[in-house]
């Protein structure tokens, strides 16, 4: 399962400071203190926007591994939350999505080479941002019910240009129930007969993509 690595670092700072080497999980989130063997389990690699690593731990007793996903990363897809936000906010006021698609598509993204593919790439991110904001409005109507579901409006309300990163923290209690790019992969369901964790059901964004 994924856990939040709460951090205000940007991707670039995390890479420069090799944040995966110092990230620590002090206690197993599934067991009573001192009743299990929580161990560091190396790292896994994410490739976008450039190669970096995510720290892993494992609880042998629970047959569960934990990936400490830093707040700037999108979950269950390549890239960062800031990259999604930038694409979405540019699209909000653009007269033509084609122009934005041409500007924001990453030159090295194999799935955004042609303009048509870049448009699909952009639309997917616009929809993800919209879906996230709608979900957050539903979760916290007293706080965000009056905010239009637009990145620019949430930027004004929260006073930041890193809305999705801020929402990772604001939505911390709900992350294991939310979908990509904000939500974290929950604990795998445990097979009662064997006591072993079953593999995650593959969704549209399997956790291994882009790592
Ligand atoms: Zn444990």
PDB file of C-alpha atoms and ligand atoms in Angstrom:
ATOM      1  CA  UNK A   1       0.000   0.000   0.000  1.00  0.00           C
ATOM      2  CA  UNK A   2       1.035   3.601  -0.439  1.00  0.00           C
ATOM      3  CA  UNK A   3       1.563   6.001   2.439  1.00  0.00           C
ATOM      4  CA  UNK A   4       2.042   9.733   2.361  1.00  0.00           C
ATOM      5  CA  UNK A   5       5.549  11.046   2.695  1.00  0.00           C
ATOM      6  CA  UNK A   6       4.494  14.475   3.914  1.00  0.00           C
ATOM      7  CA  UNK A   7       6.878  16.992   2.428  1.00  0.00           C
ATOM      8  CA  UNK A   8       6.914  20.518   1.082  1.00  0.00           C
ATOM      9  CA  UNK A   9       9.819  19.630  -1.172  1.00  0.00           C
ATOM     10  CA  UNK A  10       9.506  19.957  -4.899  1.00  0.00           C
ATOM     11  CA  UNK A  11      10.499  17.086  -7.115  1.00  0.00           C
ATOM     12  CA  UNK A  12      13.779  18.856  -7.912  1.00  0.00           C
ATOM     13  CA  UNK A  13      14.648  19.321  -4.228  1.00  0.00           C
ATOM     14  CA  UNK A  14      13.811  15.695  -3.474  1.00  0.00           C
ATOM     15  CA  UNK A  15      16.132  14.559  -6.248  1.00  0.00           C
ATOM     16  CA  UNK A  16      18.964  16.932  -5.280  1.00  0.00           C
ATOM     17  CA  UNK A  17      18.759  15.905  -1.637  1.00  0.00           C
ATOM     18  CA  UNK A  18      18.158  12.229  -2.461  1.00  0.00           C
ATOM     19  CA  UNK A  19      15.081  12.294  -0.266  1.00  0.00           C
ATOM     20  CA  UNK A  20      14.478   8.557  -0.639  1.00  0.00           C
ATOM     21  CA  UNK A  21      17.597   7.884   1.416  1.00  0.00           C
ATOM     22  CA  UNK A  22      16.332   9.757   4.453  1.00  0.00           C
ATOM     23  CA  UNK A  23      12.616   8.997   4.221  1.00  0.00           C
ATOM     24  CA  UNK A  24      11.650   6.842   7.177  1.00  0.00           C
ATOM     25  CA  UNK A  25       8.558   5.082   8.439  1.00  0.00           C
ATOM     26  CA  UNK A  26       8.848   5.113  12.210  1.00  0.00           C
ATOM     27  CA  UNK A  27       6.015   2.723  13.021  1.00  0.00           C
ATOM     28  CA  UNK A  28       3.964   0.117  11.211  1.00  0.00           C
ATOM     29  CA  UNK A  29       0.552   1.612  10.420  1.00  0.00           C
ATOM     30  CA  UNK A  30      -1.143  -1.790  10.671  1.00  0.00           C
ATOM     31  CA  UNK A  31       0.244  -3.266  13.910  1.00  0.00           C
ATOM     32  CA  UNK A  32       0.389  -2.379  17.577  1.00  0.00           C
ATOM     33  CA  UNK A  33       3.723  -0.773  18.473  1.00  0.00           C
ATOM     34  CA  UNK A  34       6.507  -3.303  18.904  1.00  0.00           C
ATOM     35  CA  UNK A  35       4.478  -6.300  17.766  1.00  0.00           C
ATOM     36  CA  UNK A  36       5.867  -6.673  14.241  1.00  0.00           C
ATOM     37  CA  UNK A  37       9.080  -6.549  12.280  1.00  0.00           C
ATOM     38  CA  UNK A  38       8.927  -3.444  10.155  1.00  0.00           C
ATOM     39  CA  UNK A  39      11.857  -3.436   7.746  1.00  0.00           C
ATOM     40  CA  UNK A  40      13.194  -1.155   5.116  1.00  0.00           C
ATOM     41  CA  UNK A  41      12.836  -2.764   1.728  1.00  0.00           C
ATOM     42  CA  UNK A  42      14.931  -0.617  -0.561  1.00  0.00           C
ATOM     43  CA  UNK A  43      13.236   1.574  -3.144  1.00  0.00           C
ATOM     44  CA  UNK A  44      11.339   1.437  -6.375  1.00  0.00           C
ATOM     45  CA  UNK A  45      11.997   3.659  -9.334  1.00  0.00           C
ATOM     46  CA  UNK A  46       9.798   6.281 -10.940  1.00  0.00           C
ATOM     47  CA  UNK A  47      10.916   7.577 -14.330  1.00  0.00           C
ATOM     48  CA  UNK A  48       8.899  10.781 -14.819  1.00  0.00           C
ATOM     49  CA  UNK A  49       9.814  13.640 -14.919  1.00  0.00           C
ATOM     50  CA  UNK A  50      13.244  12.051 -14.431  1.00  0.00           C
ATOM     51  CA  UNK A  51      14.526   9.044 -12.556  1.00  0.00           C
ATOM     52  CA  UNK A  52      13.945   9.135  -8.797  1.00  0.00           C
ATOM     53  CA  UNK A  53      13.133   6.608  -6.127  1.00  0.00           C
ATOM     54  CA  UNK A  54      10.417   5.897  -3.589  1.00  0.00           C
ATOM     55  CA  UNK A  55      11.317   4.367  -0.240  1.00  0.00           C
ATOM     56  CA  UNK A  56       9.703   1.056   0.642  1.00  0.00           C
ATOM     57  CA  UNK A  57       9.094  -0.757   3.890  1.00  0.00           C
ATOM     58  CA  UNK A  58       7.569  -4.129   4.594  1.00  0.00           C
ATOM     59  CA  UNK A  59       5.678  -5.666   7.499  1.00  0.00           C
ATOM     60  CA  UNK A  60       6.293  -9.407   7.295  1.00  0.00           C
ATOM     61  CA  UNK A  61       3.529 -10.174   9.773  1.00  0.00           C
ATOM     62  CA  UNK A  62       0.931  -8.400   7.642  1.00  0.00           C
ATOM     63  CA  UNK A  63       2.475  -9.471   4.305  1.00  0.00           C
ATOM     64  CA  UNK A  64       2.201  -5.840   3.296  1.00  0.00           C
ATOM     65  CA  UNK A  65       4.711  -3.451   1.798  1.00  0.00           C
ATOM     66  CA  UNK A  66       4.511   0.313   2.075  1.00  0.00           C
ATOM     67  CA  UNK A  67       5.676   2.839  -0.495  1.00  0.00           C
ATOM     68  CA  UNK A  68       6.358   6.289   0.966  1.00  0.00           C
ATOM     69  CA  UNK A  69       5.018   8.495  -1.825  1.00  0.00           C
ATOM     70  CA  UNK A  70       6.208  12.095  -1.507  1.00  0.00           C
ATOM     71  CA  UNK A  71       3.428  14.666  -1.706  1.00  0.00           C
ATOM     72  CA  UNK A  72       4.536  16.089  -5.055  1.00  0.00           C
ATOM     73  CA  UNK A  73       4.023  12.811  -6.933  1.00  0.00           C
ATOM     74  CA  UNK A  74       0.837  11.914  -8.733  1.00  0.00           C
ATOM     75  CA  UNK A  75      -0.380   8.528  -7.573  1.00  0.00           C
ATOM     76  CA  UNK A  76      -0.950   5.575  -9.885  1.00  0.00           C
ATOM     77  CA  UNK A  77       0.358   7.408 -12.937  1.00  0.00           C
ATOM     78  CA  UNK A  78       3.603   8.963 -14.115  1.00  0.00           C
ATOM     79  CA  UNK A  79       4.670  12.473 -13.196  1.00  0.00           C
ATOM     80  CA  UNK A  80       3.915  15.005 -10.521  1.00  0.00           C
ATOM     81  CA  UNK A  81       0.788  16.706  -9.240  1.00  0.00           C
ATOM     82  CA  UNK A  82       2.268  20.041 -10.310  1.00  0.00           C
ATOM     83  CA  UNK A  83       2.548  18.805 -13.901  1.00  0.00           C
ATOM     84  CA  UNK A  84      -1.139  17.853 -13.935  1.00  0.00           C
ATOM     85  CA  UNK A  85      -2.093  21.151 -12.330  1.00  0.00           C
ATOM     86  CA  UNK A  86      -0.071  23.199 -14.835  1.00  0.00           C
ATOM     87  CA  UNK A  87      -1.685  21.420 -17.768  1.00  0.00           C
ATOM     88  CA  UNK A  88      -5.173  21.820 -16.302  1.00  0.00           C
ATOM     89  CA  UNK A  89      -4.850  25.486 -15.383  1.00  0.00           C
ATOM     90  CA  UNK A  90      -3.449  26.397 -18.804  1.00  0.00           C
ATOM     91  CA  UNK A  91      -6.385  24.641 -20.436  1.00  0.00           C
ATOM     92  CA  UNK A  92      -8.929  26.492 -18.297  1.00  0.00           C
ATOM     93  CA  UNK A  93      -8.579  29.838 -20.017  1.00  0.00           C
ATOM     94  CA  UNK A  94      -7.239  28.729 -23.374  1.00  0.00           C
ATOM     95  CA  UNK A  95      -9.198  29.542 -26.507  1.00  0.00           C
ATOM     96  CA  UNK A  96      -7.899  26.337 -28.062  1.00  0.00           C
ATOM     97  CA  UNK A  97      -6.916  23.094 -26.399  1.00  0.00           C
ATOM     98  CA  UNK A  98      -4.701  22.268 -29.377  1.00  0.00           C
ATOM     99  CA  UNK A  99      -2.405  25.174 -28.583  1.00  0.00           C
ATOM    100  CA  UNK A 100      -2.142  24.183 -24.940  1.00  0.00           C
ATOM    101  CA  UNK A 101      -1.568  20.564 -25.855  1.00  0.00           C
ATOM    102  CA  UNK A 102       1.300  21.605 -28.066  1.00  0.00           C
ATOM    103  CA  UNK A 103       2.816  23.731 -25.276  1.00  0.00           C
ATOM    104  CA  UNK A 104       2.496  21.433 -22.296  1.00  0.00           C
ATOM    105  CA  UNK A 105       3.056  17.996 -23.747  1.00  0.00           C
ATOM    106  CA  UNK A 106       6.339  16.637 -22.515  1.00  0.00           C
ATOM    107  CA  UNK A 107       8.724  16.245 -25.417  1.00  0.00           C
ATOM    108  CA  UNK A 108       9.846  12.855 -24.163  1.00  0.00           C
ATOM    109  CA  UNK A 109       6.427  11.368 -23.399  1.00  0.00           C
ATOM    110  CA  UNK A 110       6.041   8.468 -25.779  1.00  0.00           C
ATOM    111  CA  UNK A 111       2.255   8.683 -25.424  1.00  0.00           C
ATOM    112  CA  UNK A 112       2.071  12.358 -26.479  1.00  0.00           C
ATOM    113  CA  UNK A 113       4.116  12.454 -29.655  1.00  0.00           C
ATOM    114  CA  UNK A 114       1.523  13.534 -32.184  1.00  0.00           C
ATOM    115  CA  UNK A 115      -0.814  16.467 -31.646  1.00  0.00           C
ATOM    116  CA  UNK A 116      -3.748  14.062 -31.477  1.00  0.00           C
ATOM    117  CA  UNK A 117      -2.034  12.046 -28.768  1.00  0.00           C
ATOM    118  CA  UNK A 118      -1.029  15.229 -26.957  1.00  0.00           C
ATOM    119  CA  UNK A 119      -4.680  16.315 -26.952  1.00  0.00           C
ATOM    120  CA  UNK A 120      -5.709  13.018 -25.378  1.00  0.00           C
ATOM    121  CA  UNK A 121      -2.862  13.431 -22.886  1.00  0.00           C
ATOM    122  CA  UNK A 122      -4.066  16.940 -22.004  1.00  0.00           C
ATOM    123  CA  UNK A 123      -7.766  16.088 -21.828  1.00  0.00           C
ATOM    124  CA  UNK A 124      -6.994  13.239 -19.451  1.00  0.00           C
ATOM    125  CA  UNK A 125      -5.215  15.630 -17.093  1.00  0.00           C
ATOM    126  CA  UNK A 126      -7.920  18.269 -17.351  1.00  0.00           C
ATOM    127  CA  UNK A 127     -10.511  15.634 -16.442  1.00  0.00           C
ATOM    128  CA  UNK A 128      -8.376  14.345 -13.570  1.00  0.00           C
ATOM    129  CA  UNK A 129      -8.002  17.822 -12.108  1.00  0.00           C
ATOM    130  CA  UNK A 130     -11.732  18.471 -12.507  1.00  0.00           C
ATOM    131  CA  UNK A 131     -12.608  15.094 -10.984  1.00  0.00           C
ATOM    132  CA  UNK A 132     -10.300  15.764  -8.041  1.00  0.00           C
ATOM    133  CA  UNK A 133     -11.773  19.208  -7.370  1.00  0.00           C
ATOM    134  CA  UNK A 134     -15.345  17.876  -7.637  1.00  0.00           C
ATOM    135  CA  UNK A 135     -14.498  15.073  -5.213  1.00  0.00           C
ATOM    136  CA  UNK A 136     -12.934  17.498  -2.752  1.00  0.00           C
ATOM    137  CA  UNK A 137     -15.974  19.787  -2.967  1.00  0.00           C
ATOM    138  CA  UNK A 138     -18.159  16.792  -2.150  1.00  0.00           C
ATOM    139  CA  UNK A 139     -15.929  15.694   0.735  1.00  0.00           C
ATOM    140  CA  UNK A 140     -15.739  19.144   2.306  1.00  0.00           C
ATOM    141  CA  UNK A 141     -18.781  21.133   1.240  1.00  0.00           C
ATOM    142  CA  UNK A 142     -18.461  23.527   4.159  1.00  0.00           C
ATOM    143  CA  UNK A 143     -14.956  24.468   3.069  1.00  0.00           C
ATOM    144  CA  UNK A 144     -15.076  24.204  -0.723  1.00  0.00           C
ATOM    145  CA  UNK A 145     -18.753  23.967  -1.654  1.00  0.00           C
ATOM    146  CA  UNK A 146     -18.809  27.553  -2.946  1.00  0.00           C
ATOM    147  CA  UNK A 147     -15.576  27.290  -4.954  1.00  0.00           C
ATOM    148  CA  UNK A 148     -16.029  26.654  -8.697  1.00  0.00           C
ATOM    149  CA  UNK A 149     -14.358  23.400  -9.775  1.00  0.00           C
ATOM    150  CA  UNK A 150     -11.475  25.178 -11.471  1.00  0.00           C
ATOM    151  CA  UNK A 151      -7.819  25.091 -10.566  1.00  0.00           C
ATOM    152  CA  UNK A 152      -7.630  28.892 -10.750  1.00  0.00           C
ATOM    153  CA  UNK A 153     -10.490  29.254  -8.256  1.00  0.00           C
ATOM    154  CA  UNK A 154      -8.916  26.767  -5.842  1.00  0.00           C
ATOM    155  CA  UNK A 155      -5.597  28.600  -6.191  1.00  0.00           C
ATOM    156  CA  UNK A 156      -7.263  31.780  -5.027  1.00  0.00           C
ATOM    157  CA  UNK A 157      -9.062  30.044  -2.155  1.00  0.00           C
ATOM    158  CA  UNK A 158      -5.978  28.224  -0.894  1.00  0.00           C
ATOM    159  CA  UNK A 159      -3.470  30.952  -1.697  1.00  0.00           C
ATOM    160  CA  UNK A 160      -1.096  28.603  -3.477  1.00  0.00           C
ATOM    161  CA  UNK A 161      -0.130  27.597  -7.004  1.00  0.00           C
ATOM    162  CA  UNK A 162       0.296  24.029  -5.788  1.00  0.00           C
ATOM    163  CA  UNK A 163      -3.360  23.192  -5.221  1.00  0.00           C
ATOM    164  CA  UNK A 164      -3.127  19.452  -5.782  1.00  0.00           C
ATOM    165  CA  UNK A 165      -0.166  19.138  -3.428  1.00  0.00           C
ATOM    166  CA  UNK A 166      -2.068  21.131  -0.801  1.00  0.00           C
ATOM    167  CA  UNK A 167      -5.087  18.877  -1.304  1.00  0.00           C
ATOM    168  CA  UNK A 168      -2.962  15.792  -0.694  1.00  0.00           C
ATOM    169  CA  UNK A 169      -2.502  17.090   2.836  1.00  0.00           C
ATOM    170  CA  UNK A 170      -6.005  18.481   3.274  1.00  0.00           C
ATOM    171  CA  UNK A 171      -7.491  15.153   2.156  1.00  0.00           C
ATOM    172  CA  UNK A 172      -5.055  13.037   4.176  1.00  0.00           C
ATOM    173  CA  UNK A 173      -7.784  11.112   6.045  1.00  0.00           C
ATOM    174  CA  UNK A 174      -9.442  10.086   2.771  1.00  0.00           C
ATOM    175  CA  UNK A 175      -6.467   9.262   0.561  1.00  0.00           C
ATOM    176  CA  UNK A 176      -6.934   5.501   0.590  1.00  0.00           C
ATOM    177  CA  UNK A 177     -10.456   5.953  -0.753  1.00  0.00           C
ATOM    178  CA  UNK A 178      -9.648   8.502  -3.457  1.00  0.00           C
ATOM    179  CA  UNK A 179      -8.559   7.715  -6.992  1.00  0.00           C
ATOM    180  CA  UNK A 180      -5.615   8.949  -9.056  1.00  0.00           C
ATOM    181  CA  UNK A 181      -3.855  11.290  -9.039  1.00  0.00           C
ATOM    182  CA  UNK A 182      -4.485  12.282  -5.405  1.00  0.00           C
ATOM    183  CA  UNK A 183      -5.523   9.050  -3.732  1.00  0.00           C
ATOM    184  CA  UNK A 184      -3.051   6.460  -2.494  1.00  0.00           C
ATOM    185  CA  UNK A 185      -3.156   2.745  -3.177  1.00  0.00           C
ATOM    186  CA  UNK A 186      -4.936   1.180  -0.195  1.00  0.00           C
ATOM    187  CA  UNK A 187      -3.939  -1.917   1.679  1.00  0.00           C
ATOM    188  CA  UNK A 188      -4.460  -5.030  -0.454  1.00  0.00           C
ATOM    189  CA  UNK A 189      -7.364  -7.157   0.638  1.00  0.00           C
ATOM    190  CA  UNK A 190      -6.281 -10.124   2.686  1.00  0.00           C
ATOM    191  CA  UNK A 191      -7.332 -13.592   1.636  1.00  0.00           C
ATOM    192  CA  UNK A 192      -8.885 -14.994   4.809  1.00  0.00           C
ATOM    193  CA  UNK A 193      -8.073 -18.614   4.069  1.00  0.00           C
ATOM    194  CA  UNK A 194      -4.376 -18.210   3.406  1.00  0.00           C
ATOM    195  CA  UNK A 195      -3.851 -15.042   5.417  1.00  0.00           C
ATOM    196  CA  UNK A 196      -1.892 -13.664   2.480  1.00  0.00           C
ATOM    197  CA  UNK A 197      -2.400 -10.388   0.748  1.00  0.00           C
ATOM    198  CA  UNK A 198      -3.955 -10.735  -2.662  1.00  0.00           C
ATOM    199  CA  UNK A 199      -2.431  -8.747  -5.450  1.00  0.00           C
ATOM    200  CA  UNK A 200      -4.122  -5.448  -6.270  1.00  0.00           C
ATOM    201  CA  UNK A 201      -6.774  -5.633  -8.922  1.00  0.00           C
ATOM    202  CA  UNK A 202      -5.331  -3.976 -11.988  1.00  0.00           C
ATOM    203  CA  UNK A 203      -7.195  -0.744 -12.654  1.00  0.00           C
ATOM    204  CA  UNK A 204      -6.866   1.678 -15.519  1.00  0.00           C
ATOM    205  CA  UNK A 205      -3.708   3.008 -13.889  1.00  0.00           C
ATOM    206  CA  UNK A 206      -1.862   0.035 -12.446  1.00  0.00           C
ATOM    207  CA  UNK A 207       0.566   1.056  -9.706  1.00  0.00           C
ATOM    208  CA  UNK A 208       3.566  -0.145 -11.681  1.00  0.00           C
ATOM    209  CA  UNK A 209       3.106   2.287 -14.559  1.00  0.00           C
ATOM    210  CA  UNK A 210       5.768   4.919 -14.966  1.00  0.00           C
ATOM    211  CA  UNK A 211       7.984   3.736 -12.181  1.00  0.00           C
TER     212      UNK A 211
HETATM  213 ZN1  LIG B   1       3.243  -4.471  11.108  1.00  0.00          ZN
END
